[in-house]
PDB file of C-alpha atoms and ligand atoms in Angstrom:
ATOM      1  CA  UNK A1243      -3.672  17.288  20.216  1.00  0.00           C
ATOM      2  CA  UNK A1244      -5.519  13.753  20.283  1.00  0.00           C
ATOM      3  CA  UNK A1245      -3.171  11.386  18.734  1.00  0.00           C
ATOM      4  CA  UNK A1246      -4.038   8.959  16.396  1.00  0.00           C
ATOM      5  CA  UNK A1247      -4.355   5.367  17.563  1.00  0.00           C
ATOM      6  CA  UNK A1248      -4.455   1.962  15.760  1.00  0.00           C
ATOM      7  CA  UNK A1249      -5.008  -0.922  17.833  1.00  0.00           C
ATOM      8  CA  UNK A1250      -5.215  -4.698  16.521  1.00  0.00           C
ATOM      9  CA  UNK A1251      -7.256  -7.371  17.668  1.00  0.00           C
ATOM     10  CA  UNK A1252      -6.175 -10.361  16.707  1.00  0.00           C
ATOM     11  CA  UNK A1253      -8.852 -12.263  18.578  1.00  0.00           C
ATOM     12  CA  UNK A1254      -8.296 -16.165  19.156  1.00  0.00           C
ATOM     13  CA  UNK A1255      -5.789 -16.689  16.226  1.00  0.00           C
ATOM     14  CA  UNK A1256      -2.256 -17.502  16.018  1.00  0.00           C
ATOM     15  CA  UNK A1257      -0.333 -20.308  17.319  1.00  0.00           C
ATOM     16  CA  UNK A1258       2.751 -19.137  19.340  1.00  0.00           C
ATOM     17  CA  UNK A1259       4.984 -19.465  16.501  1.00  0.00           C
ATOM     18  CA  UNK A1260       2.543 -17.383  14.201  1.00  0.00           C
ATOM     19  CA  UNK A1261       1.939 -14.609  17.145  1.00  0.00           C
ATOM     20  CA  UNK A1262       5.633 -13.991  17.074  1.00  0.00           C
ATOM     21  CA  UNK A1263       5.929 -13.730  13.929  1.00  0.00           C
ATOM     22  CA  UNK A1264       3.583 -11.076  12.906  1.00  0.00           C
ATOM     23  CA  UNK A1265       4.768  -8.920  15.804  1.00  0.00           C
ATOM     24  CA  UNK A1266       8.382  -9.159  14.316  1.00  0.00           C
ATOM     25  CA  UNK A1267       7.452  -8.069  10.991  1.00  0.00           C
ATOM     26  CA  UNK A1268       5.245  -5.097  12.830  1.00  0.00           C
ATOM     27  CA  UNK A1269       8.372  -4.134  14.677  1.00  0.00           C
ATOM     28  CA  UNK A1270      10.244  -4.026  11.251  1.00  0.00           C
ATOM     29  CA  UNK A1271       7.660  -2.209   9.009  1.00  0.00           C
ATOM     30  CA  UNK A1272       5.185  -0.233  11.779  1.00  0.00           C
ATOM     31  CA  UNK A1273       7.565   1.934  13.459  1.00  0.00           C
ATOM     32  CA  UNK A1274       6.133   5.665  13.114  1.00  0.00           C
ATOM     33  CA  UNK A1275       5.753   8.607  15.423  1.00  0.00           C
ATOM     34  CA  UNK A1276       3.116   9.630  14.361  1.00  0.00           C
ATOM     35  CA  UNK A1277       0.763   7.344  16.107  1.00  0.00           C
ATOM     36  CA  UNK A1278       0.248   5.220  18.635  1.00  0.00           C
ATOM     37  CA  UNK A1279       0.506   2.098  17.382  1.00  0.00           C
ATOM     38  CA  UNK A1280      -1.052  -1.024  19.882  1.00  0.00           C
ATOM     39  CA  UNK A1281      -1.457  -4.999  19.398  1.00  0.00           C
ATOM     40  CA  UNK A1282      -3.674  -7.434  21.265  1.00  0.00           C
ATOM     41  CA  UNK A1283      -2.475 -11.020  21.227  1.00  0.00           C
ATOM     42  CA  UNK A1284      -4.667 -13.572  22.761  1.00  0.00           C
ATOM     43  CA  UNK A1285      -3.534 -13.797  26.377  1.00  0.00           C
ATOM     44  CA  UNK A1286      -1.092 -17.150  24.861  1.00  0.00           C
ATOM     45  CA  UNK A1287       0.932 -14.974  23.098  1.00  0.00           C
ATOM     46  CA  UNK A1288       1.409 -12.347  25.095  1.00  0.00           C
ATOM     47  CA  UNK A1289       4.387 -13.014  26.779  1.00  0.00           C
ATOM     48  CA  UNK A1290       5.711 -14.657  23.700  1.00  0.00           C
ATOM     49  CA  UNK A1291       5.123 -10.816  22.017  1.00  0.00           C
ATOM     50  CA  UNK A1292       6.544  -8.815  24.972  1.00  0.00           C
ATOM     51  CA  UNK A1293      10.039  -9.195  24.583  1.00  0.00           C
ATOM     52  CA  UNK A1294      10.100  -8.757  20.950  1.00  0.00           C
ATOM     53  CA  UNK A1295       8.013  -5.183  21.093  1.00  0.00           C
ATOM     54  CA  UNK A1296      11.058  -3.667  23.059  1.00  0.00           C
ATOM     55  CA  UNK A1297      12.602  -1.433  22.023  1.00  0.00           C
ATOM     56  CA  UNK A1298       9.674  -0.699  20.078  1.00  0.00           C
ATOM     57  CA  UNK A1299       6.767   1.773  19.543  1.00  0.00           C
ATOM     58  CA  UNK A1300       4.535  -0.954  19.437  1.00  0.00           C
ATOM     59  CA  UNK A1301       2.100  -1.092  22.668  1.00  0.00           C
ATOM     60  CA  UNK A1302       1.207  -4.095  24.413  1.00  0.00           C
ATOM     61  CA  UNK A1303      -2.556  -4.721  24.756  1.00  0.00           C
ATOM     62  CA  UNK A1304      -5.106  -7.784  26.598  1.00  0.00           C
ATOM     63  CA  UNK A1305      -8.348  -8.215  25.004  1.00  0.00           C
ATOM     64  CA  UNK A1306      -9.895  -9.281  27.722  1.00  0.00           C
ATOM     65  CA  UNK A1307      -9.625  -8.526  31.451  1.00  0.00           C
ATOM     66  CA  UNK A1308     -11.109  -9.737  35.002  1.00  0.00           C
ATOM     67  CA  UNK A1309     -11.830  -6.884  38.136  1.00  0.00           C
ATOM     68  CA  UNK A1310     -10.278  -8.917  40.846  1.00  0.00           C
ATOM     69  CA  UNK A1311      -6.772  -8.433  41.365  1.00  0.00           C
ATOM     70  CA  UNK A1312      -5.988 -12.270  42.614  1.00  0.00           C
ATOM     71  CA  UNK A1313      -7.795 -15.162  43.990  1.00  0.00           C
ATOM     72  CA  UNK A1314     -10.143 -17.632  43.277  1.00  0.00           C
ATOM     73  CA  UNK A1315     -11.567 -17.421  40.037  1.00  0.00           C
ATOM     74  CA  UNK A1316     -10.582 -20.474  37.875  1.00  0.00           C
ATOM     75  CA  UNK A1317      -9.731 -18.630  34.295  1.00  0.00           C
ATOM     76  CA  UNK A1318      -9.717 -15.477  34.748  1.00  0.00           C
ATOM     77  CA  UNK A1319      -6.676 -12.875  33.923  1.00  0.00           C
ATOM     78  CA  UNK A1320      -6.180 -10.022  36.524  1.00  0.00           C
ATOM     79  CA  UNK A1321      -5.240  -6.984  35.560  1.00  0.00           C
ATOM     80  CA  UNK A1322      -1.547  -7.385  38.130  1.00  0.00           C
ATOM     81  CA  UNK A1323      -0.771 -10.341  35.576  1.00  0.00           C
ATOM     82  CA  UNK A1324      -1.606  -8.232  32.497  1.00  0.00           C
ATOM     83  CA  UNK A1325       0.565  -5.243  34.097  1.00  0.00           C
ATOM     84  CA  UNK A1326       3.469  -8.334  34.778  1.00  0.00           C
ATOM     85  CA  UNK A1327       3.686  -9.285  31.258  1.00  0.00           C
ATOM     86  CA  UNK A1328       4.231  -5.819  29.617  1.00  0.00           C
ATOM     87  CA  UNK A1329       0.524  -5.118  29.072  1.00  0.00           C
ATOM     88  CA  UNK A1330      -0.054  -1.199  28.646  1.00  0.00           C
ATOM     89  CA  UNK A1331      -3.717  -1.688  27.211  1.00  0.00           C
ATOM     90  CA  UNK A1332      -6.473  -3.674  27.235  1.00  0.00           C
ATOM     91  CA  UNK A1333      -9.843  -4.195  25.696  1.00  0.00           C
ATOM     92  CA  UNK A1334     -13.315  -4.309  27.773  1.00  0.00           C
ATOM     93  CA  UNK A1335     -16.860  -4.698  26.100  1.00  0.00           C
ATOM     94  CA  UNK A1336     -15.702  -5.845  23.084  1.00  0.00           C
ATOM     95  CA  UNK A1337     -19.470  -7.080  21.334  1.00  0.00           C
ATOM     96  CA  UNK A1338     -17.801 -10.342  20.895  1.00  0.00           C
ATOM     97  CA  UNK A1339     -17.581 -10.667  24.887  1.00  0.00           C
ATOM     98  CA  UNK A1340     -21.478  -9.346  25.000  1.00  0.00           C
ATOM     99  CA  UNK A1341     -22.648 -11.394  22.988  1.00  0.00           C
ATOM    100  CA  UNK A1342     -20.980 -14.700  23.297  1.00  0.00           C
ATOM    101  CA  UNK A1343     -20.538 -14.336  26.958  1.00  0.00           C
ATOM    102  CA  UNK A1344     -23.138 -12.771  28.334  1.00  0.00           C
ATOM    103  CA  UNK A1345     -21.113  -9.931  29.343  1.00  0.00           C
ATOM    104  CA  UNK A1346     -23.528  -7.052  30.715  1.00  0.00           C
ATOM    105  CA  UNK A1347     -22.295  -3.234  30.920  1.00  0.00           C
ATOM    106  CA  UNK A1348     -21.915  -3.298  34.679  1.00  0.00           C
ATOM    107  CA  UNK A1349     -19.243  -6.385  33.767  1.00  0.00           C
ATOM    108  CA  UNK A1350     -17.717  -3.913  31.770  1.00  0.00           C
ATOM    109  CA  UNK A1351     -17.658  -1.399  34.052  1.00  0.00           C
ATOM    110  CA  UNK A1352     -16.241  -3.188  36.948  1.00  0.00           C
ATOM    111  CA  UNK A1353     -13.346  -4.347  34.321  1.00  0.00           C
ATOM    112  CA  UNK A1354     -12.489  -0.838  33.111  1.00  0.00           C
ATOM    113  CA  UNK A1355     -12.430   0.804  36.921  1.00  0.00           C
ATOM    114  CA  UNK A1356     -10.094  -2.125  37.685  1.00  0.00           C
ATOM    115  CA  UNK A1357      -7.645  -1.532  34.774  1.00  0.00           C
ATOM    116  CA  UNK A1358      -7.332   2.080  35.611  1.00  0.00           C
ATOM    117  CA  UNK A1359      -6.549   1.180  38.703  1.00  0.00           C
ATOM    118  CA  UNK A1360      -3.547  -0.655  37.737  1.00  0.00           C
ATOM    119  CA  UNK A1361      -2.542   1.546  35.700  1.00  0.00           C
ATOM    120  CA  UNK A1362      -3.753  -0.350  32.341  1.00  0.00           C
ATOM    121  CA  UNK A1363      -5.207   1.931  29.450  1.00  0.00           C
ATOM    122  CA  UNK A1364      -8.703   0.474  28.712  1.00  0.00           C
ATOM    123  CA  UNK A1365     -10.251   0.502  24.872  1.00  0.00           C
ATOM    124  CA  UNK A1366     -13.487   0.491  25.794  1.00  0.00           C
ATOM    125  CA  UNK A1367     -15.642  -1.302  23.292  1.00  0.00           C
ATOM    126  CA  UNK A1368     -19.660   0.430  22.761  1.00  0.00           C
ATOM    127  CA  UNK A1369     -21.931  -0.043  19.501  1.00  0.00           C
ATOM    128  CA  UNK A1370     -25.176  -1.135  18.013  1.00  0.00           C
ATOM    129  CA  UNK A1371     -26.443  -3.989  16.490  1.00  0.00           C
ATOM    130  CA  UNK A1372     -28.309  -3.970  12.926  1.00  0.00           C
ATOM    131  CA  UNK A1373     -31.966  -3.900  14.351  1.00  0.00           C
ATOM    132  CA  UNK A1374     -30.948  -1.348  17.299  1.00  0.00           C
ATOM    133  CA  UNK A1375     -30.061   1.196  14.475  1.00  0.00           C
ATOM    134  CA  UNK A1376     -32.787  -0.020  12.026  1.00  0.00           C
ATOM    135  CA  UNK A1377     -34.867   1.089  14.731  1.00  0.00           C
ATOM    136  CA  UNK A1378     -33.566   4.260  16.069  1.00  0.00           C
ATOM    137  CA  UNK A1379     -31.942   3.546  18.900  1.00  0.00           C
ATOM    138  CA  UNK A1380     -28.093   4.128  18.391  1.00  0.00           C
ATOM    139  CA  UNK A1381     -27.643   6.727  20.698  1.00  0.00           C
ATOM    140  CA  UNK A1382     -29.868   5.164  23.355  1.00  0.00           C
ATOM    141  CA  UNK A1383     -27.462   2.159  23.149  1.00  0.00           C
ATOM    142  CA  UNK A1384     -24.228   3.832  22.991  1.00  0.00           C
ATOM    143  CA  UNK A1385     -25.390   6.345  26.099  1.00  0.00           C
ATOM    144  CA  UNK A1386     -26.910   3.306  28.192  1.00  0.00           C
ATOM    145  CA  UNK A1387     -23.119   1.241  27.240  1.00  0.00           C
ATOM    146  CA  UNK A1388     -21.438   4.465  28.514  1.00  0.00           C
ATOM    147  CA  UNK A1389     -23.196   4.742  31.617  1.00  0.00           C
ATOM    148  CA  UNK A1390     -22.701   1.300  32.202  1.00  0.00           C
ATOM    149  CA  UNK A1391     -19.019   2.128  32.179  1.00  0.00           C
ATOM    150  CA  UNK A1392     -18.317   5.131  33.272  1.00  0.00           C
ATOM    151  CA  UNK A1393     -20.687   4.945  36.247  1.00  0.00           C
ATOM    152  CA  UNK A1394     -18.779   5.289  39.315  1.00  0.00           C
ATOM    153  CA  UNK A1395     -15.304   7.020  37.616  1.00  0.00           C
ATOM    154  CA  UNK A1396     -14.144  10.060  37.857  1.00  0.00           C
ATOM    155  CA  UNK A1397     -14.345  12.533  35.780  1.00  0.00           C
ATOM    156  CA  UNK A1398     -10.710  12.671  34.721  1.00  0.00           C
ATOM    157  CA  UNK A1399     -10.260   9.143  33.474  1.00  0.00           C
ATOM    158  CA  UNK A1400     -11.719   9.938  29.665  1.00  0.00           C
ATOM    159  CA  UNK A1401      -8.450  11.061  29.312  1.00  0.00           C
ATOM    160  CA  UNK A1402      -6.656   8.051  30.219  1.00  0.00           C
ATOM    161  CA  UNK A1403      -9.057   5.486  28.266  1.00  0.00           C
ATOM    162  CA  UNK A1404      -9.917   5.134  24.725  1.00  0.00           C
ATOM    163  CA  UNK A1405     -13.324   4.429  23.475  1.00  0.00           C
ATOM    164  CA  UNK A1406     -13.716   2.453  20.366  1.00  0.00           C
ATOM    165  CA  UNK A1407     -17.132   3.120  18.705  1.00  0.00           C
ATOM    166  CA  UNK A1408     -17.638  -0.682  16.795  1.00  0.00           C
ATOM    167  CA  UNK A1409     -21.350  -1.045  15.410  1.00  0.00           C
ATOM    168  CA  UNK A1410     -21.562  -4.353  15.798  1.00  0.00           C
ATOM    169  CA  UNK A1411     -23.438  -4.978  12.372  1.00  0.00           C
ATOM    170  CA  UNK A1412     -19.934  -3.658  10.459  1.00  0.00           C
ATOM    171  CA  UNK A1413     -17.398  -5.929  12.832  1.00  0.00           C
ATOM    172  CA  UNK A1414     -16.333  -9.139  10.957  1.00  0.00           C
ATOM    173  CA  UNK A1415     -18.781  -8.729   8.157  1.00  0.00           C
ATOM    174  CA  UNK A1416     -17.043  -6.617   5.320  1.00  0.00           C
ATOM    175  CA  UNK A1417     -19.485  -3.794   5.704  1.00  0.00           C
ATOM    176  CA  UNK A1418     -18.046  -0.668   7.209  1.00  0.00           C
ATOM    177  CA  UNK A1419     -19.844   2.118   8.417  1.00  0.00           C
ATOM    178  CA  UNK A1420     -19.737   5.561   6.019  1.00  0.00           C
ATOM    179  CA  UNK A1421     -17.445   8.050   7.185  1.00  0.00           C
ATOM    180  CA  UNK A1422     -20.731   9.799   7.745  1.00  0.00           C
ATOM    181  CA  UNK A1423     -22.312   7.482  10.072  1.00  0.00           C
ATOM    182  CA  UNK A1424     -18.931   7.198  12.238  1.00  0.00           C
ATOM    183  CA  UNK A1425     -18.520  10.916  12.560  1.00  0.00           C
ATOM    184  CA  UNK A1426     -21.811  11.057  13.551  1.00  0.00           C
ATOM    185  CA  UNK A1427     -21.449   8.213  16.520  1.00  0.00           C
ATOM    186  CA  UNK A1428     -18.025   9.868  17.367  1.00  0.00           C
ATOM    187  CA  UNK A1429     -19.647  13.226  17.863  1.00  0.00           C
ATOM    188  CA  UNK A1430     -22.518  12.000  19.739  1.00  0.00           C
ATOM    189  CA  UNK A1431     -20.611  10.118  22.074  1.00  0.00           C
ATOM    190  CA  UNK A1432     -17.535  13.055  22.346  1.00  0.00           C
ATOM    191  CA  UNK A1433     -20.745  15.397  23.348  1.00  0.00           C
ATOM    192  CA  UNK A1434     -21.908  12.821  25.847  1.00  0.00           C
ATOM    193  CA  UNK A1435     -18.425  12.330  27.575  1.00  0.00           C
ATOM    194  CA  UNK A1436     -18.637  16.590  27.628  1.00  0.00           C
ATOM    195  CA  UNK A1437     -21.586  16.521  29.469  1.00  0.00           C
ATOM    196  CA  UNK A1438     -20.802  14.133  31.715  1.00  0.00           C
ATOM    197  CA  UNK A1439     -17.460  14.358  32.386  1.00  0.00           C
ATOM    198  CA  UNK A1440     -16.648  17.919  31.412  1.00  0.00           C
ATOM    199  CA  UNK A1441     -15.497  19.711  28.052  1.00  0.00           C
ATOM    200  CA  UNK A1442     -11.990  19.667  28.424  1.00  0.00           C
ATOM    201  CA  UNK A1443     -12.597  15.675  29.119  1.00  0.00           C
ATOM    202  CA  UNK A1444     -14.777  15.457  25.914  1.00  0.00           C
ATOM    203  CA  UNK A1445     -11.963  16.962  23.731  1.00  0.00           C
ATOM    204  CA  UNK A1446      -9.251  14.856  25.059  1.00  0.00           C
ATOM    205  CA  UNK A1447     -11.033  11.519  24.816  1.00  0.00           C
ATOM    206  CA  UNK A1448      -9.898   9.831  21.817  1.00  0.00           C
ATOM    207  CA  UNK A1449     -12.605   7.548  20.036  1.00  0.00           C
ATOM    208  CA  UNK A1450     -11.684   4.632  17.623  1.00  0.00           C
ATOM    209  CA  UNK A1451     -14.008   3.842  15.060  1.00  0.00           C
ATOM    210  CA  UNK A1452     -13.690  -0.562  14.397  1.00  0.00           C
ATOM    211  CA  UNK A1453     -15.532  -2.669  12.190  1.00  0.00           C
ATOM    212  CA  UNK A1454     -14.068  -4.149   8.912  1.00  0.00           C
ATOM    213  CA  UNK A1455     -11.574  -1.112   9.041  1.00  0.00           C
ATOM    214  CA  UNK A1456      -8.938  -1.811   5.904  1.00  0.00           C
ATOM    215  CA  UNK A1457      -6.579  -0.129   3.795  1.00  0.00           C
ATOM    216  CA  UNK A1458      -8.870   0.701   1.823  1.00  0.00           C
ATOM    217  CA  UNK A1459     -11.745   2.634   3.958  1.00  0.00           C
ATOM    218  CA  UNK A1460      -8.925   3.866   6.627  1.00  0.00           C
ATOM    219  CA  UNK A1461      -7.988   7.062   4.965  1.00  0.00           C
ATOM    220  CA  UNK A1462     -11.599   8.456   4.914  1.00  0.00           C
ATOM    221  CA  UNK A1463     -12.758   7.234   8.329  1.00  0.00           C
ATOM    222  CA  UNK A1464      -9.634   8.829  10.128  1.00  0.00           C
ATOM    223  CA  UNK A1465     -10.166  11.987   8.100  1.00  0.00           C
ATOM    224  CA  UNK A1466     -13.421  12.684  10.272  1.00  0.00           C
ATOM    225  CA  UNK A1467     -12.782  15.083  12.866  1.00  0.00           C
ATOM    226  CA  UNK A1468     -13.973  13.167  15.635  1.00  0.00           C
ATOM    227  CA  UNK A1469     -12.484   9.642  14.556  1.00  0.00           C
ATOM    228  CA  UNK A1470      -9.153   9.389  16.607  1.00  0.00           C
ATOM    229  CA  UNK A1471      -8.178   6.018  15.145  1.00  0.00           C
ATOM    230  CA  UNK A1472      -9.233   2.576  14.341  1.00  0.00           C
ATOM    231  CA  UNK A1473      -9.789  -0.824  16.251  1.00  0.00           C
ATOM    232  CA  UNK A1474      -8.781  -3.549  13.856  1.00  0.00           C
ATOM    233  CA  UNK A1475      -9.557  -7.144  13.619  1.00  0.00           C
ATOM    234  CA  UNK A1476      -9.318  -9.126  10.529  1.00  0.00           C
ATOM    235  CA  UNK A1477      -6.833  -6.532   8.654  1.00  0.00           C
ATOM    236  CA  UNK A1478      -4.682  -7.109  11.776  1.00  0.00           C
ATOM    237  CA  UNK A1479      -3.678 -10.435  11.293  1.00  0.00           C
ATOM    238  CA  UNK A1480      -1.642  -9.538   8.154  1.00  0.00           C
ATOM    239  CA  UNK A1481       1.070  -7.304   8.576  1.00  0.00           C
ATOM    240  CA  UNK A1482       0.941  -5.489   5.483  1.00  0.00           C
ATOM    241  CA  UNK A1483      -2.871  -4.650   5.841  1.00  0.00           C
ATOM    242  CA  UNK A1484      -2.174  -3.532   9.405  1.00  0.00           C
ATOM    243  CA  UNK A1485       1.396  -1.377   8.217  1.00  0.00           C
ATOM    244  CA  UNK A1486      -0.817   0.228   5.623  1.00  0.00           C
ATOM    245  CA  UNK A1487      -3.586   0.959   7.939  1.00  0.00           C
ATOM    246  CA  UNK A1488      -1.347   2.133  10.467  1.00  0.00           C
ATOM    247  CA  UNK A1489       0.459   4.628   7.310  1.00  0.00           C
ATOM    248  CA  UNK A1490      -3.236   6.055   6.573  1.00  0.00           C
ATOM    249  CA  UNK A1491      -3.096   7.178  10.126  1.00  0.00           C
ATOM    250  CA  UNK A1492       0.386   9.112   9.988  1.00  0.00           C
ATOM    251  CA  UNK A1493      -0.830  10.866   6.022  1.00  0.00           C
ATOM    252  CA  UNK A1494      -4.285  12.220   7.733  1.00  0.00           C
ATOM    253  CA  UNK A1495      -2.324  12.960  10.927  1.00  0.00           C
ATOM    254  CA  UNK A1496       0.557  14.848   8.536  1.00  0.00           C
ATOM    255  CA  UNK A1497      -2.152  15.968   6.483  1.00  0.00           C
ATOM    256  CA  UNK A1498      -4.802  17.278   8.605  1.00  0.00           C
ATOM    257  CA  UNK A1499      -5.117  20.450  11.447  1.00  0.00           C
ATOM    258  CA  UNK A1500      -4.227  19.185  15.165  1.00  0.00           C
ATOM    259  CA  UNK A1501      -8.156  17.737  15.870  1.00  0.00           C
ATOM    260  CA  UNK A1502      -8.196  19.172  19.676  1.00  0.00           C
ATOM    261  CA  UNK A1503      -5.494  21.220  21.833  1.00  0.00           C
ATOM    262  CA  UNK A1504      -5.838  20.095  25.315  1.00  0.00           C
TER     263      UNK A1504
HETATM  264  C1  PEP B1147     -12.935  -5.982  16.054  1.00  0.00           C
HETATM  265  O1  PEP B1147     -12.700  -7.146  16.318  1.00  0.00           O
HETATM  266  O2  PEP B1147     -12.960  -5.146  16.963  1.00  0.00           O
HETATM  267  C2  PEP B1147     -13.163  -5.621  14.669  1.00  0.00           C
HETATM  268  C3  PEP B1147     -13.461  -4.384  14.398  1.00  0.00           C
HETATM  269  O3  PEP B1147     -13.073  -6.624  13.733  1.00  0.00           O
HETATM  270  P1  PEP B1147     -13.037  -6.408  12.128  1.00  0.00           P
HETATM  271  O4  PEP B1147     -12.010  -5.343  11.845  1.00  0.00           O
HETATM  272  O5  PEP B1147     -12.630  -7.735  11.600  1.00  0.00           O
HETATM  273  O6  PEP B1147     -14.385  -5.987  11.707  1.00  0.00           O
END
């Protein structure tokens, strides 16, 4: 069974003080089994956070990682320092990183073969822009961003990543896709990682949906049968958005037939 997972990116907000706090009211309120439950400091907080998720069901998460393991490359965060601090997850391709930093899909390939090598679970971040679906070319641009990153992996490491379908028109604006249009992604991209990689693979991948994800549009995104979760950003900065987000996941998860047996 794919579990449902619910990962918050809290982007480049919160002071130390503020980081810490919000984690401690997750670990009092966001405790559930039935999900998998992940937060993504900025790299500032993140050993602040660490110690106060154990114990916890909370994961650890990066949203941003470099391929080298070490050296000299005046920055950047290797995945052996993410792996140091407590870091179970991180996040590669998010469109914010494309877009702002030029980051092309071999980038993001070389950053998601080096987390799985250290053992880090990447949420690897694909979706189209306003004008790419206007015209047409959604699955073009999700299949060229998953080439990009799967290129060169094995077939058996869908199964230890997590794909988070965000089209980039819905992230930060207020304007979610329809449960429609995300099953729709979700499908075509859970037949593309079948092809590719192999059925079994392409039932055990689990695929978020993110953009402008909130209480109130969680319950019928999650609902889809190909939507294994949610990649948060500005509902995940407040702790009872994020707890009630998290709760919409455990009802449809309670609620709804095992989506895949693996
Ligand atoms: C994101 O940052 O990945 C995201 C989906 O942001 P938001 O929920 O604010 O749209």
């Amino acid at each position: 069974m794919r579990r449902p997972i619910i990962a918050g990116n809290w982007k480049a907000n919160l002071t130390l003080r503020e980081a810490a706090a919000l984690a401690q009211q997750l670990t009092r309120s966001c405790e559930t089994a039935a999900a998998d439950v992940v937060i993504c400091p900025p790299f500032t907080a993140l050993a602040a956070v660490a110690p106060l998720l154990t114990g916890s069901r909370i994961g650890l998460g990066a949203q941003d990682v470099f391929w080298e393991p070490a050296g000299a490359f005046t920055g950047e965060v290797t995945p052996p320092m993410l792996v140091d601090l407590g870091c179970r997850y991180v996040i590669v391709g998010h469109s914010e990183r494309r877009t702002h930093f030029g980051e092309s899909d071999e980038a993001v390939g070389r950053k998601l073969r080096a987390a799985l090598a250290h053992g880090l679970a990447p949420i690897v971040c694909i979706g189209e822009t306003l004008a790419q679906r206007e015209a047409g070319e959604t699955m073009d641009v999700l299949t060229r961003q998953l080439e990009g990153a799967l290129s060169g992996c094995p077939p058996d490491t869908c199964r230890r990543l997590i794909l988070a379908y965000e089209p980039v028109w819905a992230i930060g604006t207020g304007k979610h896709a329809t449960p429609e249009q995300a099953q729709e992604a979700h499908q075509a991209i859970r037949r593309w990682v079948a092809q590719h990689c192999g059925p079994e693979e392409g039932q055990a991948v689990r695929i978020q949906y993110g953009g402008s994800v909130t209480a109130a549009n969680a319950a019928g995104l999650l609902q889809q049968p190909d939507v294994d979760g949610a990649l948060v950003g500005g509902a995940s900065l407040k702790a009872d958005a994020f707890v009630a987000i998290v709760q919409a996941a455990a009802s449809v998860a309670a609620s709804t037939k095992p989506k895949a047996v693996v």
